[in-house]
């Protein structure tokens, strides 16, 4: 079935391609890319990288407004999880997710922020980013029931900084079980002195390995 071409839908598809495939805005100005699109449909107008960037900012603003409206309707508390991540080009980011139940007891989990970390990963810096995220989304600190993070020492400072807002390590710090298990397994493997083999994906631990320890 032949579909009718729509420049509006094509422009949305271009934006989605840039986002989902992590493409640079300038890719749309490459002659080979334009030629490929024109081969598929000569009527397609390939917009400039400036327009695509503007479309992206508009889409972000609309998504942010929708998220604010959804969060404002939450009848109960919000639990959060967060972790830092460094990209291949050495840019550090902090991801913050929110988890909650709506008035129909349906579970929701959404990304609240993916913020660039400027400076070191100190607990103070992380607390500032966390606070900015809540402020941007109109979430009061009293709405937060828990924050799940790993056992790094900077997270102790993070909770120290949030105490003034009523969020304490005793009541609100949920330690990441996956991180604890990962550290435990690493300690076990290190104690067994298992040799590293780049071509080996599985290693069977024998009784002899355990008895050697």
Short mmCIF file of C-alpha atoms in Angstrom, two decimals:
data_model
loop_
_atom_site.label_atom_id
_atom_site.label_comp_id
_atom_site.label_asym_id
_atom_site.label_seq_id
_atom_site.Cartn_x
_atom_site.Cartn_y
_atom_site.Cartn_z
CA UNK A 1 0.00 0.00 0.00
CA UNK A 2 1.47 3.33 -1.11
CA UNK A 3 1.48 6.03 1.56
CA UNK A 4 0.96 9.71 0.80
CA UNK A 5 4.11 11.72 1.47
CA UNK A 6 3.83 14.38 4.14
CA UNK A 7 6.61 16.91 4.64
CA UNK A 8 5.47 17.42 8.24
CA UNK A 9 5.68 13.71 9.05
CA UNK A 10 9.01 13.47 7.22
CA UNK A 11 10.41 16.29 9.35
CA UNK A 12 9.26 14.52 12.52
CA UNK A 13 10.84 11.29 11.27
CA UNK A 14 14.13 13.12 10.65
CA UNK A 15 14.12 14.45 14.20
CA UNK A 16 13.35 11.01 15.61
CA UNK A 17 16.21 9.52 13.54
CA UNK A 18 18.66 12.11 14.89
CA UNK A 19 17.58 11.38 18.48
CA UNK A 20 17.25 7.60 18.36
CA UNK A 21 20.40 6.99 16.30
CA UNK A 22 22.48 9.64 18.09
CA UNK A 23 23.25 11.45 14.85
CA UNK A 24 24.92 14.88 14.67
CA UNK A 25 22.74 17.70 13.35
CA UNK A 26 25.24 18.29 10.54
CA UNK A 27 24.60 14.80 9.13
CA UNK A 28 21.54 16.21 7.35
CA UNK A 29 23.80 18.52 5.35
CA UNK A 30 25.96 15.72 3.97
CA UNK A 31 25.50 15.36 0.21
CA UNK A 32 25.26 11.57 0.43
CA UNK A 33 22.47 11.78 3.02
CA UNK A 34 20.52 14.31 0.97
CA UNK A 35 20.98 12.22 -2.18
CA UNK A 36 19.67 9.12 -0.41
CA UNK A 37 16.55 10.93 0.79
CA UNK A 38 15.92 12.50 -2.63
CA UNK A 39 16.22 9.06 -4.24
CA UNK A 40 13.41 7.81 -2.02
CA UNK A 41 11.28 10.90 -2.64
CA UNK A 42 12.31 13.85 -4.81
CA UNK A 43 9.68 16.02 -3.08
CA UNK A 44 11.31 15.66 0.33
CA UNK A 45 12.75 18.90 1.67
CA UNK A 46 15.75 18.21 3.90
CA UNK A 47 15.71 20.93 6.54
CA UNK A 48 18.90 22.52 7.85
CA UNK A 49 20.72 21.49 11.00
CA UNK A 50 19.60 24.77 12.60
CA UNK A 51 15.93 23.89 12.06
CA UNK A 52 16.38 20.34 13.36
CA UNK A 53 18.05 21.71 16.49
CA UNK A 54 15.13 24.11 16.95
CA UNK A 55 12.68 21.21 16.50
CA UNK A 56 14.57 19.23 19.14
CA UNK A 57 14.39 22.07 21.67
CA UNK A 58 10.67 22.49 20.98
CA UNK A 59 10.09 18.74 21.42
CA UNK A 60 12.02 18.83 24.70
CA UNK A 61 9.96 21.76 26.00
CA UNK A 62 6.71 19.97 25.11
CA UNK A 63 7.87 16.73 26.75
CA UNK A 64 8.89 18.65 29.87
CA UNK A 65 5.47 20.30 30.13
CA UNK A 66 3.75 16.92 29.73
CA UNK A 67 5.95 15.38 32.42
CA UNK A 68 5.21 18.26 34.82
CA UNK A 69 1.48 17.80 34.27
CA UNK A 70 1.75 14.06 34.90
CA UNK A 71 3.81 14.51 38.07
CA UNK A 72 1.36 17.07 39.43
CA UNK A 73 -1.39 14.41 39.39
CA UNK A 74 0.51 11.85 41.47
CA UNK A 75 -1.53 11.20 44.64
CA UNK A 76 1.31 9.73 46.70
CA UNK A 77 5.08 9.80 47.01
CA UNK A 78 7.83 9.47 44.41
CA UNK A 79 10.81 7.14 44.75
CA UNK A 80 13.94 8.03 42.78
CA UNK A 81 17.01 6.21 41.51
CA UNK A 82 20.13 7.92 40.24
CA UNK A 83 23.57 7.07 38.95
CA UNK A 84 26.47 8.85 37.27
CA UNK A 85 27.73 7.84 33.83
CA UNK A 86 30.67 8.98 31.70
CA UNK A 87 30.40 9.03 27.90
CA UNK A 88 33.08 7.81 25.49
CA UNK A 89 34.21 11.42 25.01
CA UNK A 90 34.68 11.82 28.79
CA UNK A 91 31.56 13.87 29.54
CA UNK A 92 29.97 13.02 32.88
CA UNK A 93 26.20 12.88 33.38
CA UNK A 94 23.80 12.12 36.21
CA UNK A 95 20.65 10.19 35.36
CA UNK A 96 17.66 10.55 37.69
CA UNK A 97 14.56 8.38 37.35
CA UNK A 98 11.26 8.67 39.17
CA UNK A 99 8.99 5.77 40.17
CA UNK A 100 5.42 6.10 41.41
CA UNK A 101 1.88 4.72 41.48
CA UNK A 102 -1.00 6.66 39.96
CA UNK A 103 -4.53 6.88 41.36
CA UNK A 104 -5.33 3.53 39.68
CA UNK A 105 -2.34 1.87 41.36
CA UNK A 106 -0.57 1.56 38.03
CA UNK A 107 3.22 1.64 38.26
CA UNK A 108 5.16 4.32 36.35
CA UNK A 109 8.90 4.80 35.88
CA UNK A 110 10.27 7.73 33.88
CA UNK A 111 13.49 9.62 33.34
CA UNK A 112 13.35 12.90 35.24
CA UNK A 113 16.73 14.31 34.28
CA UNK A 114 19.96 13.51 32.45
CA UNK A 115 22.18 16.31 33.65
CA UNK A 116 25.73 17.18 32.73
CA UNK A 117 27.98 17.04 35.81
CA UNK A 118 30.29 20.02 35.84
CA UNK A 119 33.22 19.61 38.21
CA UNK A 120 33.84 16.61 40.43
CA UNK A 121 31.29 14.02 41.52
CA UNK A 122 31.10 15.34 45.06
CA UNK A 123 28.03 14.79 47.17
CA UNK A 124 27.45 18.53 47.22
CA UNK A 125 27.43 18.78 43.41
CA UNK A 126 25.09 15.79 43.11
CA UNK A 127 22.73 17.28 45.69
CA UNK A 128 22.62 20.54 43.71
CA UNK A 129 21.74 18.68 40.50
CA UNK A 130 19.09 16.66 42.34
CA UNK A 131 17.58 19.82 43.80
CA UNK A 132 17.60 21.59 40.43
CA UNK A 133 15.77 18.61 38.91
CA UNK A 134 13.04 18.72 41.55
CA UNK A 135 12.70 22.49 41.18
CA UNK A 136 12.43 22.29 37.38
CA UNK A 137 9.65 19.70 37.65
CA UNK A 138 7.84 21.44 40.53
CA UNK A 139 8.42 18.48 42.86
CA UNK A 140 8.69 19.44 46.55
CA UNK A 141 11.29 17.60 48.64
CA UNK A 142 8.46 16.33 50.85
CA UNK A 143 7.18 14.34 47.87
CA UNK A 144 10.32 12.16 47.80
CA UNK A 145 10.08 8.90 49.74
CA UNK A 146 13.43 7.39 48.80
CA UNK A 147 16.62 7.77 46.75
CA UNK A 148 18.34 4.61 45.52
CA UNK A 149 22.08 5.04 44.91
CA UNK A 150 25.23 2.94 45.25
CA UNK A 151 27.49 2.75 48.31
CA UNK A 152 30.06 5.33 47.19
CA UNK A 153 31.20 7.69 49.95
CA UNK A 154 30.09 10.77 48.00
CA UNK A 155 26.51 9.60 48.42
CA UNK A 156 26.90 9.90 52.20
CA UNK A 157 27.74 13.56 51.67
CA UNK A 158 24.83 13.79 49.23
CA UNK A 159 22.39 12.88 52.01
CA UNK A 160 24.14 15.17 54.47
CA UNK A 161 23.40 18.04 52.08
CA UNK A 162 19.74 17.02 51.74
CA UNK A 163 19.09 16.79 55.48
CA UNK A 164 18.03 20.43 55.57
CA UNK A 165 15.19 19.47 53.21
CA UNK A 166 14.02 16.55 55.34
CA UNK A 167 15.70 13.80 53.28
CA UNK A 168 17.99 11.71 55.49
CA UNK A 169 20.19 8.67 54.96
CA UNK A 170 18.38 6.80 57.75
CA UNK A 171 14.89 7.22 56.31
CA UNK A 172 15.42 7.75 52.58
CA UNK A 173 18.71 6.13 51.47
CA UNK A 174 18.01 2.91 49.54
CA UNK A 175 21.28 1.14 48.72
CA UNK A 176 21.45 -0.40 45.25
CA UNK A 177 21.35 -4.20 45.61
CA UNK A 178 22.72 -4.74 42.09
CA UNK A 179 25.80 -2.68 42.97
CA UNK A 180 26.34 -4.63 46.19
CA UNK A 181 26.09 -7.96 44.35
CA UNK A 182 28.47 -6.72 41.65
CA UNK A 183 31.10 -5.73 44.23
CA UNK A 184 30.69 -9.05 46.04
CA UNK A 185 31.16 -11.06 42.84
CA UNK A 186 34.24 -9.02 41.92
CA UNK A 187 35.75 -9.75 45.35
CA UNK A 188 35.06 -13.46 44.92
CA UNK A 189 36.61 -13.58 41.45
CA UNK A 190 39.65 -11.61 42.61
CA UNK A 191 40.16 -13.95 45.56
CA UNK A 192 40.01 -16.96 43.22
CA UNK A 193 42.64 -15.31 41.01
CA UNK A 194 40.84 -16.37 37.85
CA UNK A 195 43.00 -15.44 34.83
CA UNK A 196 41.51 -13.00 32.33
CA UNK A 197 40.85 -14.43 28.88
CA UNK A 198 39.39 -12.06 26.28
CA UNK A 199 38.05 -15.03 24.29
CA UNK A 200 36.32 -16.65 27.24
CA UNK A 201 32.81 -15.58 28.23
CA UNK A 202 32.07 -18.23 30.86
CA UNK A 203 34.20 -19.71 33.61
CA UNK A 204 33.27 -22.73 35.65
CA UNK A 205 34.32 -22.50 39.28
CA UNK A 206 35.45 -25.94 40.45
CA UNK A 207 35.70 -27.38 43.94
CA UNK A 208 39.49 -27.17 43.61
CA UNK A 209 39.24 -23.39 43.15
CA UNK A 210 37.31 -23.09 46.39
CA UNK A 211 39.59 -25.45 48.32
CA UNK A 212 42.69 -23.52 47.22
CA UNK A 213 41.33 -20.55 49.14
#
